[in-house]
Amino acid sequence: MLNVHRLLLLSSFHCRHIRYFSTHTFDINPEVKLALNEHRPIVACETAILTHGLPRPSNIETCLHIEKIIREYGSIPATIAILNGRIKVGLTQNELEQLGTLNNVEKASRRDLPYLISRQASAGTTVAATMLIAHLCGIPLFATGGIGGVHRDSIITGDISSDLDELGRTPVCVISSGVKSILDIPKTLEYLETKGVGVYTFGDTDEFPNFFTRTNEYRSRSCAAIRSIDEAARLVRSMIDLKLDSGLLLAVPIDKEDELEEGGGEKIEAIIRESLERATKEKITGNKVTPFVLSEIRRQTGNKSIKTNQKLIYKNARIASQIAVALSSIKSHSSSLIIIGARNIDLHIQLNADFTPHNSSTIPCRLRQNLGGVAYNVTHALHLLRNHSIRLLTVSGTSNLLTTNDSTPTLIHEIEDESTASYISLLDSKTNELICGFGDMDIYERQITPSFLDKNLSILINSQWIMFDANLSQLTMKYLIDIGNKYKKYLVFISAGGPNKARRINSYLKDIHVLFCNRLEFQAITESSSSIEFYLKNLFKKNSNLKLICITMGSDGVLICINGKLKKYQALITDKEQQNIKNVTGAGDSFAAGVMNQLLKTNFNNIDRAIACGLLSAKFTLQSANTISEQLKIIDDIMIDEICLKELKYEIIDM
């Protein structure tokens, strides 16, 4: 039986910037983890309201009721906090109650996270910290009461909430009742505009609410009115698809009957001004100002502000949950892809040009260590190409010799008593061609089994494309193909490990749609020894599902067969540029990623663009010392159009 030590959830399809985080820092509630895997609606919630925003026991009651409302309207709540030095995503009721009763607990913004974690402290998360953590987990919606903003005395103190900067750099939609009423609304809106944050009012007017009241005395306006849940969901979907680096603020006015004071809030404004003056006299500064002023509002309104605060955040939770449900039904403009296979620790050995081996001697060389494996390389390359509808599903041992802040979107099952797969490549000093490789990768055959696939079935079902490499056993390949056929998925096979492993797909060619391999691997797959073109023709005759075969041929370019038509494309790298080749180990994987990047957008409708993207990706990698070139980040539609127009050359081969 598969003994899963822990699952590292590294990303979701919602993410813009997908980062690596350590299992030793994050605890994701199993319910939230499952919802992320199955792309079910989730709403993030903060805990500064629990630790600093409301008095006891109203704080705990309010947070539990927020979660109840989110569930009632169809979403999963993910309440975020720091507990004993661990980032919790999805508090249990016991954890929430524990945090809500702690004394002298901290309030955590982005800057505080390393310090609090290092001290194993507990803290409620602010809007800024909650946004950051939600985004890291792939949660694009967050409900709160009010965000921080520009303080009224900011000209003197420079006090501007970090919530605003977080909105300017983190693509999460925050649903709130605007900014806290003690702040300077016009300056806050100006600051958000400077940071590129879209600010919208939910309802029939674009007037920005004043937290406790529906209108503000300055008649400040947002960008536009968002009049329905569906319109709001489309707005968030557009933010995700545009891959923006900034978030959205959706301001929800409190219901008229729940306003703290009718007619604009002159009394509340007077309390705020008086409290701010007292705070200045008593030298209350920084993040202690807001709790002080809010406590004064509570005292002078006879705790009416607590009820108003509760009602407005309950409304925000309801609307956020409804938006999350609507968002989950809107498809992205690109198809999703799950990639299953190897993620190794790679060691590349490049021999020095001149050496004479002697017994018991040390051979001079250059060494590079990095993450690798065909499935990983393709995922990493697609991530660099800014395709955010992809993930890698793989396994590893619990002892990982390579610690890295890797941003590649990955789901890793860590297996107890297993060692992480490792691969050593020996490279020619002059050509950088692979002389031979040494691999310890049996973990994939032992642990990526039909049972493993069953455990991750929801991930497979929710992906339009399934790609797998040759490190899987034949039994697992067959089981995976059966799943793909049952749920009508596009199936993609990419060879790995040379001709011997490539043969594993031989019996299942009739079931796959796309095949990536090199010339030797194709000959092994088809058991051919003569003309590749002849066997390609027969392959398409026998296997009706096959839509595309790509055979990489080194400096000779790539041979493809698309819907039975054969084309040979020249490599983009020129004879002169051949001298600048630094690494060949990841070129084929980069090519496959470039092709898949376009197939996910257009299916098989524009194969020239797909091949152009693949060849350009391979060229950049060949000229890089890295297994996958970081230059893939700069490839865009304009560049691909230029390649198609000026550099892409091919011949059609009559079969």
CSV table of N, CA, C and O in Angstrom, one decimal, residues 8-110:
chain,number,residue,atom,x,y,z
A,8,LEU,N,3.0,17.8,-1.0
A,8,LEU,CA,3.4,19.2,-1.1
A,8,LEU,C,2.5,19.7,-2.3
A,8,LEU,O,2.7,19.4,-3.4
A,9,LEU,N,1.6,20.6,-1.9
A,9,LEU,CA,0.8,21.3,-2.9
A,9,LEU,C,1.5,22.5,-3.3
A,9,LEU,O,1.5,23.5,-2.6
A,10,LEU,N,2.1,22.6,-4.5
A,10,LEU,CA,2.9,23.7,-4.9
A,10,LEU,C,2.1,24.7,-5.7
A,10,LEU,O,2.6,25.8,-5.9
A,11,SER,N,1.0,24.4,-6.2
A,11,SER,CA,0.3,25.5,-7.0
A,11,SER,C,-1.1,25.0,-7.3
A,11,SER,O,-1.5,23.9,-7.0
A,12,SER,N,-1.8,25.9,-8.0
A,12,SER,CA,-3.1,25.6,-8.6
A,12,SER,C,-3.2,26.3,-9.9
A,12,SER,O,-2.4,27.1,-10.3
A,13,PHE,N,-4.2,25.9,-10.7
A,13,PHE,CA,-4.3,26.5,-12.0
A,13,PHE,C,-4.6,28.0,-11.9
A,13,PHE,O,-4.5,28.7,-12.9
A,14,HIS,N,-5.1,28.5,-10.7
A,14,HIS,CA,-5.4,29.9,-10.6
A,14,HIS,C,-4.2,30.8,-10.5
A,14,HIS,O,-4.3,32.0,-10.6
A,15,CYS,N,-3.1,30.2,-10.2
A,15,CYS,CA,-1.9,31.1,-9.8
A,15,CYS,C,-1.3,31.9,-11.0
A,15,CYS,O,-1.2,31.4,-12.1
A,16,ARG,N,-0.9,33.1,-10.7
A,16,ARG,CA,-0.1,33.8,-11.6
A,16,ARG,C,1.4,33.5,-11.4
A,16,ARG,O,2.0,33.0,-12.3
A,17,HIS,N,1.9,33.9,-10.2
A,17,HIS,CA,3.2,33.5,-9.9
A,17,HIS,C,3.1,32.3,-9.0
A,17,HIS,O,2.6,32.4,-7.9
A,18,ILE,N,3.7,31.2,-9.4
A,18,ILE,CA,3.5,30.0,-8.6
A,18,ILE,C,4.9,29.7,-8.0
A,18,ILE,O,5.9,29.6,-8.6
A,19,ARG,N,4.9,29.7,-6.7
A,19,ARG,CA,6.2,29.5,-6.0
A,19,ARG,C,6.2,28.2,-5.2
A,19,ARG,O,5.2,27.6,-5.0
A,20,TYR,N,7.4,27.8,-4.8
A,20,TYR,CA,7.6,26.6,-4.0
A,20,TYR,C,7.5,27.0,-2.5
A,20,TYR,O,7.9,28.0,-2.1
A,21,PHE,N,6.8,26.2,-1.7
A,21,PHE,CA,6.9,26.4,-0.3
A,21,PHE,C,7.1,25.1,0.4
A,21,PHE,O,6.7,24.0,-0.1
A,22,SER,N,7.8,25.1,1.5
A,22,SER,CA,8.2,23.9,2.2
A,22,SER,C,7.1,23.3,3.0
A,22,SER,O,6.3,24.0,3.6
A,23,THR,N,7.0,22.0,3.0
A,23,THR,CA,6.1,21.3,3.8
A,23,THR,C,6.3,21.5,5.3
A,23,THR,O,5.4,21.3,6.1
A,24,HIS,N,7.5,22.0,5.6
A,24,HIS,CA,7.8,22.2,7.1
A,24,HIS,C,7.3,23.6,7.5
A,24,HIS,O,7.4,23.9,8.7
A,25,THR,N,6.7,24.3,6.6
A,25,THR,CA,6.2,25.7,7.0
A,25,THR,C,4.6,25.7,6.9
A,25,THR,O,4.0,26.4,7.7
A,26,PHE,N,4.1,25.0,5.9
A,26,PHE,CA,2.6,25.1,5.6
A,26,PHE,C,1.9,23.9,6.1
A,26,PHE,O,2.4,22.7,5.9
A,27,ASP,N,0.7,24.1,6.6
A,27,ASP,CA,-0.3,23.0,6.9
A,27,ASP,C,-1.5,23.4,6.2
A,27,ASP,O,-2.2,24.3,6.5
A,28,ILE,N,-1.8,22.6,5.1
A,28,ILE,CA,-3.1,22.8,4.4
A,28,ILE,C,-4.1,21.8,4.8
A,28,ILE,O,-3.9,20.6,4.7
A,29,ASN,N,-5.2,22.3,5.3
A,29,ASN,CA,-6.3,21.5,5.8
A,29,ASN,C,-6.7,20.5,4.7
A,29,ASN,O,-6.8,20.9,3.5
A,30,PRO,N,-6.9,19.2,5.0
A,30,PRO,CA,-7.2,18.2,3.9
A,30,PRO,C,-8.4,18.6,3.1
A,30,PRO,O,-8.4,18.3,1.9
A,31,GLU,N,-9.4,19.2,3.7
A,31,GLU,CA,-10.6,19.6,3.0
A,31,GLU,C,-10.2,20.7,2.0
A,31,GLU,O,-10.7,20.6,0.8
A,32,VAL,N,-9.4,21.6,2.3
A,32,VAL,CA,-9.0,22.7,1.4
A,32,VAL,C,-8.1,22.1,0.3
A,32,VAL,O,-8.2,22.4,-0.9
A,33,LYS,N,-7.2,21.2,0.7
A,33,LYS,CA,-6.3,20.5,-0.3
A,33,LYS,C,-7.1,19.8,-1.3
A,33,LYS,O,-6.8,19.9,-2.5
A,34,LEU,N,-8.1,19.1,-0.9
A,34,LEU,CA,-9.0,18.3,-1.8
A,34,LEU,C,-9.7,19.3,-2.8
A,34,LEU,O,-9.8,19.1,-4.0
A,35,ALA,N,-10.2,20.4,-2.2
A,35,ALA,CA,-10.9,21.4,-3.0
A,35,ALA,C,-10.0,22.0,-4.0
A,35,ALA,O,-10.4,22.3,-5.2
A,36,LEU,N,-8.8,22.3,-3.7
A,36,LEU,CA,-7.8,22.8,-4.6
A,36,LEU,C,-7.6,21.8,-5.7
A,36,LEU,O,-7.5,22.2,-6.9
A,37,ASN,N,-7.4,20.5,-5.4
A,37,ASN,CA,-7.1,19.5,-6.4
A,37,ASN,C,-8.3,19.4,-7.4
A,37,ASN,O,-8.1,19.1,-8.5
A,38,GLU,N,-9.5,19.5,-6.8
A,38,GLU,CA,-10.7,19.3,-7.6
A,38,GLU,C,-11.2,20.6,-8.2
A,38,GLU,O,-12.3,20.6,-8.9
A,39,HIS,N,-10.5,21.7,-8.0
A,39,HIS,CA,-10.9,23.0,-8.6
A,39,HIS,C,-12.3,23.4,-8.1
A,39,HIS,O,-13.1,23.9,-8.9
A,40,ARG,N,-12.6,23.1,-6.8
A,40,ARG,CA,-13.9,23.5,-6.3
A,40,ARG,C,-13.7,24.9,-5.7
A,40,ARG,O,-12.6,25.4,-5.4
A,41,PRO,N,-14.8,25.6,-5.6
A,41,PRO,CA,-14.8,27.0,-5.1
A,41,PRO,C,-14.3,27.1,-3.7
A,41,PRO,O,-14.7,26.4,-2.8
A,42,ILE,N,-13.3,28.0,-3.5
A,42,ILE,CA,-12.7,28.3,-2.1
A,42,ILE,C,-12.7,29.8,-1.9
A,42,ILE,O,-12.4,30.6,-2.8
A,43,VAL,N,-12.9,30.2,-0.6
A,43,VAL,CA,-12.8,31.6,-0.2
A,43,VAL,C,-11.8,31.6,0.9
A,43,VAL,O,-12.0,30.9,2.0
A,44,ALA,N,-10.8,32.4,0.8
A,44,ALA,CA,-9.8,32.6,1.9
A,44,ALA,C,-10.4,33.6,2.9
A,44,ALA,O,-11.1,34.6,2.5
A,45,CYS,N,-10.0,33.5,4.2
A,45,CYS,CA,-10.4,34.4,5.2
A,45,CYS,C,-9.2,34.7,6.1
A,45,CYS,O,-8.4,33.9,6.3
A,46,GLU,N,-9.2,36.0,6.6
A,46,GLU,CA,-8.1,36.4,7.5
A,46,GLU,C,-8.4,36.1,8.9
A,46,GLU,O,-9.6,35.7,9.3
A,47,THR,N,-7.4,36.3,9.8
A,47,THR,CA,-7.7,36.1,11.2
A,47,THR,C,-7.3,37.3,12.1
A,47,THR,O,-7.3,37.2,13.3
A,48,ALA,N,-6.9,38.4,11.5
A,48,ALA,CA,-6.6,39.6,12.3
A,48,ALA,C,-7.9,40.0,13.0
A,48,ALA,O,-7.9,40.6,14.1
A,49,ILE,N,-9.1,39.8,12.3
A,49,ILE,CA,-10.4,40.1,13.0
A,49,ILE,C,-10.6,39.2,14.2
A,49,ILE,O,-11.2,39.6,15.2
A,50,LEU,N,-10.0,38.0,14.2
A,50,LEU,CA,-10.1,37.1,15.3
A,50,LEU,C,-9.2,37.5,16.5
A,50,LEU,O,-9.6,37.5,17.6
A,51,THR,N,-8.0,37.9,16.1
A,51,THR,CA,-7.0,38.2,17.2
A,51,THR,C,-7.0,39.7,17.6
A,51,THR,O,-6.6,40.0,18.8
A,52,HIS,N,-7.4,40.6,16.7
A,52,HIS,CA,-7.3,42.0,17.1
A,52,HIS,C,-8.6,42.8,16.7
A,52,HIS,O,-8.8,43.9,17.2
A,53,GLY,N,-9.5,42.3,15.9
A,53,GLY,CA,-10.6,43.1,15.4
A,53,GLY,C,-11.8,43.2,16.2
A,53,GLY,O,-12.5,44.2,16.3
A,54,LEU,N,-12.1,42.1,16.9
A,54,LEU,CA,-13.3,42.0,17.7
A,54,LEU,C,-13.0,41.5,19.1
A,54,LEU,O,-12.1,40.7,19.3
A,55,PRO,N,-13.8,41.9,20.1
A,55,PRO,CA,-13.6,41.4,21.5
A,55,PRO,C,-14.1,40.0,21.6
A,55,PRO,O,-14.9,39.5,20.8
A,56,ARG,N,-13.6,39.3,22.7
A,56,ARG,CA,-14.1,37.9,23.0
A,56,ARG,C,-15.5,38.0,23.7
A,56,ARG,O,-15.7,39.0,24.4
A,57,PRO,N,-16.4,37.1,23.5
A,57,PRO,CA,-16.3,35.9,22.6
A,57,PRO,C,-16.8,36.2,21.1
A,57,PRO,O,-16.9,35.3,20.4
A,58,SER,N,-17.1,37.5,20.9
A,58,SER,CA,-17.7,37.8,19.5
A,58,SER,C,-16.7,37.4,18.4
A,58,SER,O,-17.1,37.1,17.3
A,59,ASN,N,-15.4,37.5,18.7
A,59,ASN,CA,-14.4,37.2,17.7
A,59,ASN,C,-14.5,35.8,17.1
A,59,ASN,O,-14.6,35.5,15.9
A,60,ILE,N,-14.6,34.8,18.1
A,60,ILE,CA,-14.7,33.4,17.6
A,60,ILE,C,-16.1,33.1,17.0
A,60,ILE,O,-16.2,32.5,15.9
A,61,GLU,N,-17.1,33.6,17.6
A,61,GLU,CA,-18.5,33.4,17.1
A,61,GLU,C,-18.6,34.0,15.6
A,61,GLU,O,-19.2,33.4,14.7
A,62,THR,N,-18.0,35.2,15.4
A,62,THR,CA,-18.1,35.8,14.1
A,62,THR,C,-17.3,35.0,13.1
A,62,THR,O,-17.8,34.7,12.0
A,63,CYS,N,-16.1,34.5,13.4
A,63,CYS,CA,-15.3,33.8,12.4
A,63,CYS,C,-16.0,32.4,12.1
A,63,CYS,O,-15.9,32.0,10.9
A,64,LEU,N,-16.5,31.8,13.1
A,64,LEU,CA,-17.2,30.5,12.8
A,64,LEU,C,-18.4,30.8,11.9
A,64,LEU,O,-18.8,29.9,11.0
A,65,HIS,N,-19.1,31.9,12.2
A,65,HIS,CA,-20.3,32.2,11.3
A,65,HIS,C,-19.9,32.5,9.9
A,65,HIS,O,-20.7,32.2,9.0
A,66,ILE,N,-18.8,33.2,9.8
A,66,ILE,CA,-18.3,33.5,8.4
A,66,ILE,C,-18.1,32.2,7.6
A,66,ILE,O,-18.5,32.1,6.5
A,67,GLU,N,-17.5,31.3,8.3
A,67,GLU,CA,-17.2,30.0,7.6
A,67,GLU,C,-18.5,29.3,7.3
A,67,GLU,O,-18.7,28.7,6.2
A,68,LYS,N,-19.5,29.4,8.2
A,68,LYS,CA,-20.8,28.7,8.0
A,68,LYS,C,-21.5,29.3,6.7
A,68,LYS,O,-22.0,28.6,5.9
A,69,ILE,N,-21.4,30.7,6.6
A,69,ILE,CA,-22.1,31.3,5.4
A,69,ILE,C,-21.4,30.9,4.1
A,69,ILE,O,-22.0,30.6,3.1
A,70,ILE,N,-20.1,30.9,4.2
A,70,ILE,CA,-19.3,30.5,2.9
A,70,ILE,C,-19.7,29.1,2.5
A,70,ILE,O,-20.0,28.8,1.3
A,71,ARG,N,-19.9,28.2,3.5
A,71,ARG,CA,-20.3,26.8,3.1
A,71,ARG,C,-21.8,26.8,2.6
A,71,ARG,O,-22.1,26.1,1.6
A,72,GLU,N,-22.6,27.6,3.3
A,72,GLU,CA,-24.0,27.6,2.9
A,72,GLU,C,-24.2,28.0,1.4
A,72,GLU,O,-25.2,27.6,0.7
A,73,TYR,N,-23.3,28.9,0.9
A,73,TYR,CA,-23.4,29.4,-0.4
A,73,TYR,C,-22.5,28.6,-1.4
A,73,TYR,O,-22.3,29.1,-2.5
A,74,GLY,N,-22.0,27.5,-1.0
A,74,GLY,CA,-21.4,26.5,-2.0
A,74,GLY,C,-19.9,26.5,-2.0
A,74,GLY,O,-19.4,25.8,-2.9
A,75,SER,N,-19.2,27.2,-1.2
A,75,SER,CA,-17.7,27.2,-1.2
A,75,SER,C,-17.1,26.6,0.0
A,75,SER,O,-17.8,26.4,1.0
A,76,ILE,N,-15.8,26.4,0.0
A,76,ILE,CA,-15.0,25.9,1.1
A,76,ILE,C,-14.3,27.1,1.7
A,76,ILE,O,-13.5,27.8,1.0
A,77,PRO,N,-14.4,27.3,3.0
A,77,PRO,CA,-13.7,28.4,3.7
A,77,PRO,C,-12.2,27.9,3.9
A,77,PRO,O,-12.0,26.8,4.4
A,78,ALA,N,-11.3,28.8,3.7
A,78,ALA,CA,-9.9,28.6,4.0
A,78,ALA,C,-9.4,29.7,4.9
A,78,ALA,O,-8.9,30.7,4.4
A,79,THR,N,-9.6,29.5,6.2
A,79,THR,CA,-9.2,30.6,7.2
A,79,THR,C,-7.7,30.4,7.4
A,79,THR,O,-7.3,29.3,7.7
A,80,ILE,N,-7.0,31.5,7.3
A,80,ILE,CA,-5.5,31.5,7.3
A,80,ILE,C,-5.0,32.1,8.6
A,80,ILE,O,-5.5,33.2,9.0
A,81,ALA,N,-4.0,31.5,9.2
A,81,ALA,CA,-3.4,32.0,10.4
A,81,ALA,C,-2.0,31.5,10.6
A,81,ALA,O,-1.6,30.6,9.8
A,82,ILE,N,-1.2,32.0,11.5
A,82,ILE,CA,0.0,31.4,12.0
A,82,ILE,C,-0.2,30.8,13.3
A,82,ILE,O,-0.6,31.5,14.3
A,83,LEU,N,0.1,29.5,13.5
A,83,LEU,CA,-0.1,28.8,14.7
A,83,LEU,C,1.1,28.0,15.1
A,83,LEU,O,1.6,27.1,14.4
A,84,ASN,N,1.8,28.5,16.2
A,84,ASN,CA,3.0,27.8,16.6
A,84,ASN,C,4.1,27.7,15.6
A,84,ASN,O,4.7,26.7,15.4
A,85,GLY,N,4.2,28.8,14.8
A,85,GLY,CA,5.2,28.9,13.8
A,85,GLY,C,4.9,28.2,12.5
A,85,GLY,O,5.8,28.0,11.6
A,86,ARG,N,3.7,27.7,12.3
A,86,ARG,CA,3.3,27.1,11.1
A,86,ARG,C,2.2,27.9,10.4
A,86,ARG,O,1.3,28.4,11.1
A,87,ILE,N,2.2,28.0,9.1
A,87,ILE,CA,1.2,28.7,8.3
A,87,ILE,C,0.1,27.7,8.1
A,87,ILE,O,0.2,26.7,7.5
A,88,LYS,N,-1.1,28.0,8.7
A,88,LYS,CA,-2.3,27.2,8.6
A,88,LYS,C,-3.2,27.7,7.5
A,88,LYS,O,-3.6,28.9,7.5
A,89,VAL,N,-3.6,26.9,6.6
A,89,VAL,CA,-4.5,27.2,5.5
A,89,VAL,C,-5.8,26.3,5.7
A,89,VAL,O,-5.7,25.2,5.3
A,90,GLY,N,-6.8,26.9,6.3
A,90,GLY,CA,-8.0,26.1,6.6
A,90,GLY,C,-7.9,25.7,8.1
A,90,GLY,O,-7.6,24.5,8.4
A,91,LEU,N,-8.2,26.6,9.0
A,91,LEU,CA,-8.2,26.3,10.5
A,91,LEU,C,-9.3,25.3,10.8
A,91,LEU,O,-10.4,25.4,10.3
A,92,THR,N,-9.0,24.4,11.7
A,92,THR,CA,-10.1,23.6,12.3
A,92,THR,C,-10.8,24.4,13.3
A,92,THR,O,-10.3,25.5,13.7
A,93,GLN,N,-12.0,24.0,13.8
A,93,GLN,CA,-12.7,24.8,14.8
A,93,GLN,C,-11.8,24.9,16.1
A,93,GLN,O,-11.8,25.9,16.7
A,94,ASN,N,-11.2,23.8,16.5
A,94,ASN,CA,-10.3,23.8,17.7
A,94,ASN,C,-9.2,24.8,17.5
A,94,ASN,O,-8.8,25.6,18.5
A,95,GLU,N,-8.5,24.9,16.3
A,95,GLU,CA,-7.4,25.8,16.1
A,95,GLU,C,-8.0,27.2,16.1
A,95,GLU,O,-7.3,28.1,16.7
A,96,LEU,N,-9.1,27.4,15.5
A,96,LEU,CA,-9.7,28.8,15.5
A,96,LEU,C,-10.0,29.3,16.9
A,96,LEU,O,-9.7,30.4,17.3
A,97,GLU,N,-10.6,28.4,17.7
A,97,GLU,CA,-10.9,28.7,19.1
A,97,GLU,C,-9.6,29.0,19.9
A,97,GLU,O,-9.6,29.8,20.8
A,98,GLN,N,-8.6,28.2,19.7
A,98,GLN,CA,-7.4,28.3,20.4
A,98,GLN,C,-6.7,29.7,20.1
A,98,GLN,O,-6.3,30.4,21.0
A,99,LEU,N,-6.7,30.0,18.8
A,99,LEU,CA,-6.1,31.3,18.4
A,99,LEU,C,-6.9,32.5,19.0
A,99,LEU,O,-6.4,33.5,19.4
A,100,GLY,N,-8.2,32.3,19.0
A,100,GLY,CA,-9.1,33.4,19.4
A,100,GLY,C,-9.1,33.6,20.9
A,100,GLY,O,-9.6,34.6,21.4
A,101,THR,N,-8.5,32.7,21.7
A,101,THR,CA,-8.4,32.9,23.2
A,101,THR,C,-7.0,33.2,23.6
A,101,THR,O,-6.8,33.4,24.8
A,102,LEU,N,-6.0,33.2,22.8
A,102,LEU,CA,-4.6,33.5,23.2
A,102,LEU,C,-4.5,35.0,23.6
A,102,LEU,O,-5.1,35.9,23.0
A,103,ASN,N,-3.6,35.2,24.6
A,103,ASN,CA,-3.3,36.5,25.0
A,103,ASN,C,-2.0,37.0,24.4
A,103,ASN,O,-1.1,36.2,24.1
A,104,ASN,N,-1.9,38.3,24.1
A,104,ASN,CA,-0.7,38.9,23.6
A,104,ASN,C,-0.3,38.3,22.3
A,104,ASN,O,0.9,38.1,22.0
A,105,VAL,N,-1.3,37.9,21.5
A,105,VAL,CA,-0.9,37.3,20.2
A,105,VAL,C,-0.5,38.4,19.2
A,105,VAL,O,-1.0,39.5,19.2
A,106,GLU,N,0.3,38.0,18.2
A,106,GLU,CA,0.8,39.0,17.2
A,106,GLU,C,-0.2,39.1,16.1
A,106,GLU,O,-1.1,38.3,15.9
A,107,LYS,N,0.0,40.2,15.3
A,107,LYS,CA,-0.7,40.4,14.1
A,107,LYS,C,0.3,40.4,12.9
A,107,LYS,O,1.3,41.1,12.9
A,108,ALA,N,0.1,39.5,12.0
A,108,ALA,CA,1.2,39.2,10.9
A,108,ALA,C,0.8,39.8,9.6
A,108,ALA,O,-0.2,39.5,9.0
A,109,SER,N,1.7,40.7,9.1
A,109,SER,CA,1.6,41.1,7.7
A,109,SER,C,2.8,40.4,7.0
A,109,SER,O,3.4,39.5,7.5
A,110,ARG,N,2.9,40.7,5.7
A,110,ARG,CA,3.9,40.0,4.9
A,110,ARG,C,5.3,40.0,5.6
A,110,ARG,O,6.0,39.0,5.7
